[in-house]
Coordinates of C-alpha atoms and ligand atoms in Angstrom, one line a residue:
M10 CA 0.0 -0.1 0.0
H11 CA 1.1 3.5 -0.9
N12 CA 1.3 6.1 1.8
E13 CA 0.8 8.9 -0.8
L14 CA -1.4 9.2 -3.8
I15 CA 0.4 8.7 -7.0
F16 CA -1.2 8.9 -10.4
S17 CA 0.1 7.8 -13.7
K18 CA 0.6 10.0 -16.7
E19 CA -1.9 8.0 -18.6
T20 CA -4.5 8.7 -15.9
E21 CA -3.8 12.4 -15.8
N22 CA -4.1 12.5 -19.5
L23 CA -7.5 10.8 -19.5
I24 CA -8.8 13.3 -17.0
Q25 CA -7.6 16.4 -18.7
E26 CA -9.0 15.2 -22.1
S27 CA -12.3 14.2 -20.5
E28 CA -12.5 17.6 -18.7
K29 CA -12.2 19.4 -21.9
E30 CA -15.1 17.5 -23.3
L31 CA -17.4 18.2 -20.3
K32 CA -17.1 22.0 -20.7
E33 CA -20.7 22.4 -21.7
V34 CA -22.1 19.9 -19.3
F35 CA -20.1 21.8 -16.5
N36 CA -21.4 25.1 -17.7
N37 CA -25.1 23.8 -17.3
I38 CA -24.3 22.6 -13.9
N39 CA -22.9 26.0 -12.9
K40 CA -26.1 27.7 -14.1
I41 CA -28.3 25.3 -12.0
C42 CA -26.1 25.9 -8.9
E43 CA -26.2 29.7 -9.4
Y44 CA -30.1 29.5 -9.7
N45 CA -30.4 27.4 -6.5
S46 CA -27.9 29.6 -4.7
I47 CA -30.2 32.6 -5.3
K48 CA -33.0 30.5 -4.1
V49 CA -31.3 29.9 -0.9
L50 CA -30.2 33.5 -0.3
N51 CA -33.7 34.8 -1.2
A52 CA -35.2 32.4 1.5
F53 CA -32.5 33.7 4.0
K54 CA -33.3 37.3 3.2
K55 CA -37.1 36.8 3.2
N56 CA -37.0 35.3 6.7
K57 CA -34.5 37.9 8.1
L58 CA -31.8 35.3 9.0
S59 CA -29.5 36.5 11.8
E60 CA -27.2 35.4 14.3
T61 CA -29.9 35.1 16.8
H62 CA -31.2 32.0 15.0
F63 CA -28.1 30.1 15.8
N64 CA -29.5 29.9 19.3
T65 CA -30.0 26.6 21.0
T66 CA -32.7 25.0 23.0
T67 CA -32.8 22.0 25.4
G68 CA -35.5 20.1 27.1
Y69 CA -38.9 20.6 25.4
G70 CA -37.5 23.1 22.9
Y71 CA -40.5 25.4 23.1
N72 CA -40.3 28.5 21.1
D73 CA -37.0 27.8 19.3
I74 CA -36.8 30.7 16.9
G75 CA -33.9 29.3 15.0
R76 CA -35.8 26.0 14.3
E77 CA -39.0 28.1 13.2
V78 CA -36.8 30.1 10.9
I79 CA -35.2 26.8 9.3
E80 CA -38.6 25.3 8.6
K81 CA -39.8 28.7 7.1
V82 CA -36.6 28.8 4.9
Y83 CA -37.3 25.2 3.7
S84 CA -40.8 26.0 3.0
D85 CA -39.8 28.9 0.9
I86 CA -37.2 26.8 -1.1
F87 CA -39.6 24.1 -1.8
K88 CA -42.6 26.3 -2.2
S89 CA -44.5 24.3 0.3
E90 CA -47.0 25.3 2.9
D91 CA -45.2 24.0 5.8
A92 CA -42.0 22.0 6.7
L93 CA -40.6 19.8 9.5
V94 CA -36.6 19.9 9.6
R95 CA -35.4 18.1 12.7
S96 CA -32.3 16.2 14.0
Q97 CA -34.9 14.1 15.8
F98 CA -35.2 12.3 12.5
I99 CA -32.2 9.9 12.6
S100 CA -32.1 10.0 8.7
G101 CA -34.0 10.0 5.7
S102 CA -35.3 6.5 6.1
H103 CA -36.5 7.5 9.6
A104 CA -38.3 10.4 8.1
L105 CA -39.8 8.2 5.3
S106 CA -41.0 5.8 8.0
V107 CA -42.5 8.5 10.4
T108 CA -44.4 10.0 7.3
L109 CA -45.8 6.8 6.3
F110 CA -47.0 5.9 9.7
A111 CA -48.4 9.5 10.0
L112 CA -50.5 9.4 6.7
L113 CA -51.8 5.8 6.8
R114 CA -54.4 4.1 8.9
P115 CA -55.5 0.5 9.3
N116 CA -57.1 -1.0 6.1
E117 CA -55.9 1.9 3.8
I118 CA -53.7 1.2 1.0
L119 CA -50.1 2.5 0.3
L120 CA -49.2 2.2 -3.5
S121 CA -45.6 2.4 -4.9
I122 CA -45.5 3.3 -8.7
T123 CA -41.8 3.0 -8.9
G124 CA -41.4 -0.7 -8.1
T125 CA -39.8 -2.0 -5.0
P126 CA -39.1 0.9 -2.5
Y127 CA -35.6 1.6 -1.0
D128 CA -34.1 -1.4 1.1
T129 CA -34.7 0.1 4.4
L130 CA -38.4 0.5 3.8
H131 CA -39.1 -3.2 3.3
E132 CA -39.3 -3.8 7.1
V133 CA -41.2 -0.4 7.5
I134 CA -43.9 -1.5 5.0
G135 CA -44.0 -5.2 5.8
I136 CA -42.5 -6.5 2.4
K137 CA -40.1 -8.2 4.7
E138 CA -41.9 -9.4 8.0
N139 CA -41.4 -7.1 11.0
P140 CA -43.8 -7.1 14.1
S141 CA -43.7 -3.3 13.8
S142 CA -44.4 -2.8 10.3
L143 CA -47.2 -0.9 8.6
K144 CA -48.6 -4.4 7.6
S145 CA -48.7 -5.4 11.2
F146 CA -51.2 -2.5 11.8
G147 CA -53.4 -3.8 8.8
I148 CA -52.1 -1.2 6.4
N149 CA -52.0 -2.6 2.8
Y150 CA -49.4 -2.4 0.2
E151 CA -49.5 -2.4 -3.6
Q152 CA -46.7 -1.9 -6.1
I153 CA -46.5 -1.2 -9.7
D154 CA -43.2 -1.6 -11.4
L155 CA -41.6 0.8 -14.0
I156 CA -41.6 -0.3 -17.6
D157 CA -38.7 0.8 -19.8
N158 CA -37.7 3.3 -17.1
D159 CA -41.0 5.0 -17.3
F160 CA -44.4 4.8 -15.3
D161 CA -46.9 2.1 -16.2
Y162 CA -49.7 4.6 -16.9
K163 CA -52.2 2.0 -17.8
K164 CA -51.9 0.0 -14.4
I165 CA -51.7 3.3 -12.4
E166 CA -55.0 4.4 -14.1
E167 CA -56.6 0.9 -13.6
I168 CA -55.7 0.7 -9.9
I169 CA -56.6 4.2 -8.8
K170 CA -60.0 3.9 -10.5
N171 CA -60.8 0.5 -8.9
K172 CA -59.2 0.7 -5.5
K173 CA -59.3 3.4 -2.9
I174 CA -55.5 4.4 -2.7
K175 CA -54.6 6.8 0.3
V176 CA -51.0 7.4 -0.5
I177 CA -48.9 7.0 -3.6
E178 CA -45.2 6.9 -3.0
I179 CA -42.7 7.9 -5.8
Q180 CA -39.0 7.2 -5.3
R181 CA -37.0 9.4 -7.6
S182 CA -33.5 8.1 -7.1
K183 CA -32.9 4.4 -8.1
G184 CA -31.6 3.1 -4.8
Y185 CA -29.8 -0.3 -5.5
S186 CA -31.8 -1.0 -8.5
T187 CA -30.9 -1.1 -12.2
R188 CA -33.5 1.5 -13.4
K189 CA -32.9 5.0 -14.2
S190 CA -33.8 7.9 -11.7
I191 CA -37.0 10.0 -12.2
T192 CA -36.4 13.4 -13.7
I193 CA -38.6 16.5 -13.0
E194 CA -40.2 16.1 -16.4
K195 CA -41.2 12.5 -15.8
L196 CA -42.4 13.4 -12.3
E197 CA -44.5 16.4 -13.5
K198 CA -46.3 14.3 -16.1
V199 CA -47.2 11.4 -13.7
I200 CA -48.4 13.8 -11.1
K201 CA -50.7 15.5 -13.4
F202 CA -52.0 12.2 -14.6
I203 CA -52.9 11.0 -11.3
K204 CA -54.3 14.3 -10.0
N205 CA -56.5 14.3 -13.1
I206 CA -58.0 11.1 -12.1
N207 CA -58.2 11.6 -8.5
N208 CA -57.2 14.8 -6.7
N209 CA -57.6 13.2 -3.1
I210 CA -54.7 10.8 -3.3
I211 CA -51.7 11.9 -1.3
I212 CA -48.7 12.0 -3.5
M213 CA -45.4 11.4 -1.5
I214 CA -42.0 11.8 -3.0
D215 CA -38.9 10.2 -1.7
N216 CA -36.5 13.0 -2.9
C217 CA -33.3 11.6 -1.5
Y218 CA -30.2 12.5 -3.7
C219 CA -32.4 14.7 -6.0
E220 CA -32.4 18.2 -4.2
F221 CA -30.8 20.9 -6.2
V222 CA -29.9 18.8 -9.1
D223 CA -32.5 20.7 -11.3
T224 CA -34.1 24.1 -10.8
K225 CA -37.5 22.9 -9.5
E226 CA -38.6 20.6 -6.7
P227 CA -41.6 18.2 -6.5
I228 CA -44.0 20.5 -4.6
E229 CA -44.0 22.8 -7.5
L230 CA -45.2 20.0 -9.8
G231 CA -48.2 19.2 -7.5
A232 CA -46.7 16.7 -5.1
D233 CA -48.3 16.9 -1.7
I234 CA -45.4 15.8 0.5
V235 CA -41.8 15.5 0.0
V236 CA -39.1 13.6 2.1
G237 CA -35.3 13.8 2.1
S238 CA -32.1 13.3 4.3
L239 CA -29.7 15.9 5.7
I240 CA -26.8 13.7 5.4
K241 CA -27.2 13.9 1.6
N242 CA -27.8 16.9 -0.7
L243 CA -29.3 19.5 1.6
G244 CA -27.0 19.1 4.6
G245 CA -24.3 20.3 2.4
G246 CA -21.8 17.9 4.2
I247 CA -22.3 20.2 7.3
A248 CA -25.4 18.9 9.0
P249 CA -24.4 16.1 11.3
N250 CA -27.8 14.3 10.9
G251 CA -31.4 14.8 10.5
A252 CA -34.1 14.9 7.8
Y253 CA -36.7 17.1 6.4
V254 CA -40.3 16.7 5.3
V255 CA -42.0 19.5 3.5
G256 CA -45.7 19.7 2.1
K257 CA -49.3 20.7 2.8
K258 CA -49.9 22.1 6.2
D259 CA -52.3 19.3 7.5
L260 CA -50.1 16.6 6.3
I261 CA -46.9 18.1 8.0
E262 CA -48.9 18.5 11.2
L263 CA -49.7 14.8 11.0
V264 CA -46.0 14.1 10.6
G265 CA -45.1 16.4 13.5
E266 CA -47.6 14.5 15.8
R267 CA -46.0 11.1 14.8
L268 CA -42.5 12.4 15.2
T269 CA -43.1 13.7 18.7
L270 CA -46.6 13.1 20.3
P271 CA -50.1 13.8 19.5
G272 CA -50.9 17.2 21.1
E273 CA -47.4 18.7 20.9
G274 CA -46.3 17.9 17.3
K275 CA -44.1 20.6 15.7
E276 CA -44.1 22.8 18.9
V277 CA -41.5 20.8 20.6
G278 CA -38.1 19.5 19.7
P279 CA -34.9 20.8 21.3
T280 CA -32.3 21.8 18.7
L281 CA -29.2 21.3 21.0
G282 CA -27.1 23.8 19.1
I283 CA -27.6 22.2 15.6
N284 CA -29.3 25.4 13.9
K285 CA -26.1 26.9 12.5
S286 CA -25.0 23.6 11.0
I287 CA -28.4 23.0 9.3
L288 CA -28.3 26.6 7.9
Q289 CA -24.7 26.5 6.8
G290 CA -25.2 23.2 5.2
L291 CA -28.2 24.5 3.2
F292 CA -26.0 27.5 2.2
F293 CA -23.2 25.2 0.9
A294 CA -25.6 22.7 -0.6
P295 CA -26.0 24.2 -4.2
Q296 CA -22.4 24.2 -4.5
V297 CA -21.8 20.8 -3.0
V298 CA -24.4 19.3 -5.3
A299 CA -22.7 20.8 -8.2
S300 CA -19.5 19.4 -7.2
S301 CA -21.1 15.9 -6.9
L302 CA -22.7 16.2 -10.2
K303 CA -19.3 17.2 -11.9
T304 CA -17.6 14.4 -10.0
A305 CA -20.4 12.0 -11.5
C306 CA -20.0 13.4 -14.9
L307 CA -16.3 13.0 -15.0
T308 CA -16.6 9.5 -13.7
S309 CA -19.0 8.6 -16.3
I310 CA -17.0 9.8 -19.3
C311 CA -13.6 8.4 -18.0
L312 CA -15.0 5.0 -17.1
E313 CA -16.7 4.8 -20.5
K314 CA -13.6 5.7 -22.2
L315 CA -12.0 2.8 -20.3
G316 CA -14.6 0.5 -21.7
Y317 CA -16.9 0.0 -18.8
E318 CA -20.7 0.5 -19.1
V319 CA -21.8 3.4 -17.2
E320 CA -25.4 4.9 -16.2
P321 CA -26.1 7.6 -16.8
R322 CA -23.9 8.7 -19.7
Y323 CA -21.9 11.8 -19.1
N324 CA -24.1 14.1 -21.1
E325 CA -27.4 12.7 -20.2
K326 CA -30.0 14.8 -18.2
R327 CA -29.6 13.8 -14.6
A328 CA -32.2 13.5 -11.9
D329 CA -29.8 12.7 -9.0
I330 CA -26.2 12.8 -7.9
V331 CA -25.7 8.9 -8.3
Q332 CA -23.3 7.6 -10.9
N333 CA -23.5 3.9 -11.7
I334 CA -20.6 1.8 -13.2
I335 CA -21.7 -1.6 -14.3
F336 CA -18.6 -3.7 -13.9
H337 CA -19.9 -7.1 -14.8
N338 CA -17.4 -8.6 -12.5
E339 CA -16.8 -8.7 -8.7
K340 CA -13.1 -8.1 -8.8
D341 CA -13.4 -4.6 -10.6
L342 CA -16.2 -3.5 -8.4
I343 CA -14.3 -4.2 -5.1
K344 CA -11.0 -2.6 -6.5
Y345 CA -12.7 0.5 -7.7
C346 CA -14.3 0.9 -4.1
Q347 CA -11.1 0.4 -2.4
G348 CA -9.5 3.0 -4.6
I349 CA -12.2 5.4 -3.6
Q350 CA -11.7 4.6 0.1
G351 CA -7.8 5.0 -0.4
A352 CA -8.3 8.7 -1.4
S353 CA -10.8 9.6 1.3
P354 CA -10.1 12.1 3.9
I355 CA -11.0 9.7 6.9
D356 CA -9.9 6.2 7.3
S357 CA -7.9 6.3 4.0
F358 CA -5.9 3.3 5.4
V359 CA -8.9 1.1 5.7
I360 CA -9.4 -1.6 3.0
P361 CA -13.2 -2.2 2.5
V362 CA -14.5 -5.8 1.9
P363 CA -18.0 -7.0 1.4
W364 CA -20.1 -7.6 4.4
D365 CA -23.4 -8.6 5.5
M366 CA -25.0 -5.2 6.3
P367 CA -28.3 -5.0 8.3
G368 CA -31.3 -4.4 6.1
Y369 CA -29.8 -5.5 2.9
D370 CA -30.3 -9.0 1.2
D371 CA -26.8 -9.4 -0.5
K372 CA -23.4 -8.7 0.9
V373 CA -22.4 -5.1 0.2
I374 CA -19.1 -3.4 -0.4
M375 CA -18.8 0.2 0.9
A376 CA -16.2 2.8 0.4
S377 CA -17.0 5.8 2.8
G378 CA -14.3 7.7 4.4
S379 CA -16.5 10.6 5.5
F380 CA -16.5 13.2 8.2
T381 CA -20.1 12.4 9.1
Q382 CA -20.9 8.6 9.5
G383 CA -22.8 7.3 6.5
S384 CA -22.9 10.7 4.7
S385 CA -23.2 10.0 1.0
I386 CA -23.1 13.8 -0.1
E387 CA -19.3 13.2 0.7
L388 CA -17.6 11.0 -2.0
S389 CA -18.7 7.5 -1.4
C390 CA -19.1 4.3 -3.4
D391 CA -20.9 1.2 -2.7
G392 CA -22.6 -1.8 -4.3
P393 CA -24.2 -5.1 -3.6
I394 CA -22.1 -8.2 -4.4
R395 CA -24.4 -9.6 -7.1
E396 CA -24.9 -9.6 -11.0
P397 CA -24.2 -7.3 -12.8
F398 CA -21.8 -5.9 -10.1
I399 CA -22.8 -2.2 -10.2
A400 CA -21.0 0.5 -8.3
Y401 CA -23.2 3.3 -6.9
Q402 CA -21.0 6.3 -6.6
Q403 CA -22.2 9.6 -5.2
G404 CA -21.1 12.9 -3.7
S405 CA -17.9 14.9 -3.2
L406 CA -17.7 18.0 -1.1
T407 CA -15.5 19.5 -3.8
Y408 CA -15.0 18.6 -7.4
Q409 CA -11.2 18.4 -6.9
Y410 CA -11.6 15.8 -4.1
G411 CA -14.0 13.9 -6.2
K412 CA -11.6 14.0 -9.1
I413 CA -8.7 12.7 -7.0
G414 CA -10.9 10.0 -5.6
L415 CA -11.7 8.9 -9.2
M416 CA -8.1 9.0 -10.2
N417 CA -7.1 6.8 -7.4
A418 CA -10.0 4.4 -8.2
I419 CA -8.9 4.1 -11.9
E420 CA -5.3 3.6 -10.8
F421 CA -6.6 0.7 -8.4
L422 CA -8.5 -0.8 -11.4
K423 CA -5.5 -0.8 -13.7
T424 CA -3.0 -2.3 -11.4
K425 CA -2.0 -4.8 -8.9
Q426 CA -3.5 -2.8 -6.0
K427 CA -5.0 -4.6 -3.1
Y428 CA -7.9 -7.0 -3.8
E429 CA -8.9 -9.9 -1.4
Ligands
PLP502 C1 -30.4 7.3 0.9 C2 -31.7 7.1 0.5 C3 -32.7 6.8 1.6 C4 -32.5 6.8 3.1 O1 -31.8 7.9 3.5 P1 -30.9 7.7 4.7 O2 -30.6 9.3 5.2 O3 -29.6 7.0 4.2 O4 -31.7 6.9 5.7 C5 -34.1 6.6 1.1 N1 -34.4 6.5 -0.2 C6 -33.4 6.7 -1.2 C7 -33.8 6.6 -2.6 C8 -32.1 7.0 -0.9 O5 -31.2 7.1 -1.8

């Protein structure tokens, strides 16, 4: 093992050549970044953000003015009626779970129209047995798979005309699947389609990895409630944990009452000193998302040039910050992840190997040398050890660190480096 990063001339040339070809793609990412930066600043301005909002509360957390401003800022950015932005949500998965339990009652039906939901929701819904699942409370679940990476409009129409569906869940980012992620355009079309047939169904969006990738967010397209993680895009690498839920006022109230307790809801929740981190993370988020997108595009074009299959391609319209490399063999997947880990700021000396992770069916290899545990807005790469051996790479707090991680991973792929 090297104690310092060494790159071959060949790899450096590949990067330089690729960067030239990415000029237009990067220009477009910069424009979106600028647009979203203005959105953030306007939300700060409108709510007269000041140092007093970096206050901290303890105990019940009544009248936390910082927390209240954060939630107004989120509402303005998402153009939603209300928001819940809390560190009492452990993560995005927890917020998704709380939201589903808040919206659904016994005998009602939850419908996913993007196929099997994210792995951590399987036990929440009861797709995998768990005595605390929605299913254990008598809440039913139906699922419609995507066809050719788009919604199955025929089946959606049939089911919502024939059954009383309470909540439709749409997961934008692909998770550990082989499908494409859902762009804003596709999302807009399906929301209009559903609302035209039945305006009462609650449309809930799992927005993880998608925030600030485009200029619009799901509420603007007609979604009722949107959920995401603060250790992904909007935390900007600064928020140490937490998640957000934005949407209609009555729905956010239900989620608040489920997160804390009926009768107290949004009114309680001590912030314990986290306000500044949440706000500063949001301030950095447009730029951090842009760095992640540039890293993803550079990865895509370089790996394609090296003969690997990639998704999306470098110049494709993106819905999220995730880049897939389809390795078609276990060894390359593992070596690539080991290369990413070797160029991480934290634990660069650790050699990741596949392991049985709780909540996942196959062994998973994970490269994540991040300041915040499990943060995937920081450069990270992982993949289940199963055909066709896909790496899921995402994040990078700066483009330069992303590029260096990629270069190290390419060196690992090409050489004798560690593989066990
Ligand atoms: C990451 C992710 C989640 C869960 O978020 P965590 O903060 O890791 O719990 C849910 N859905 C999708 C699509 C994700 O990518």
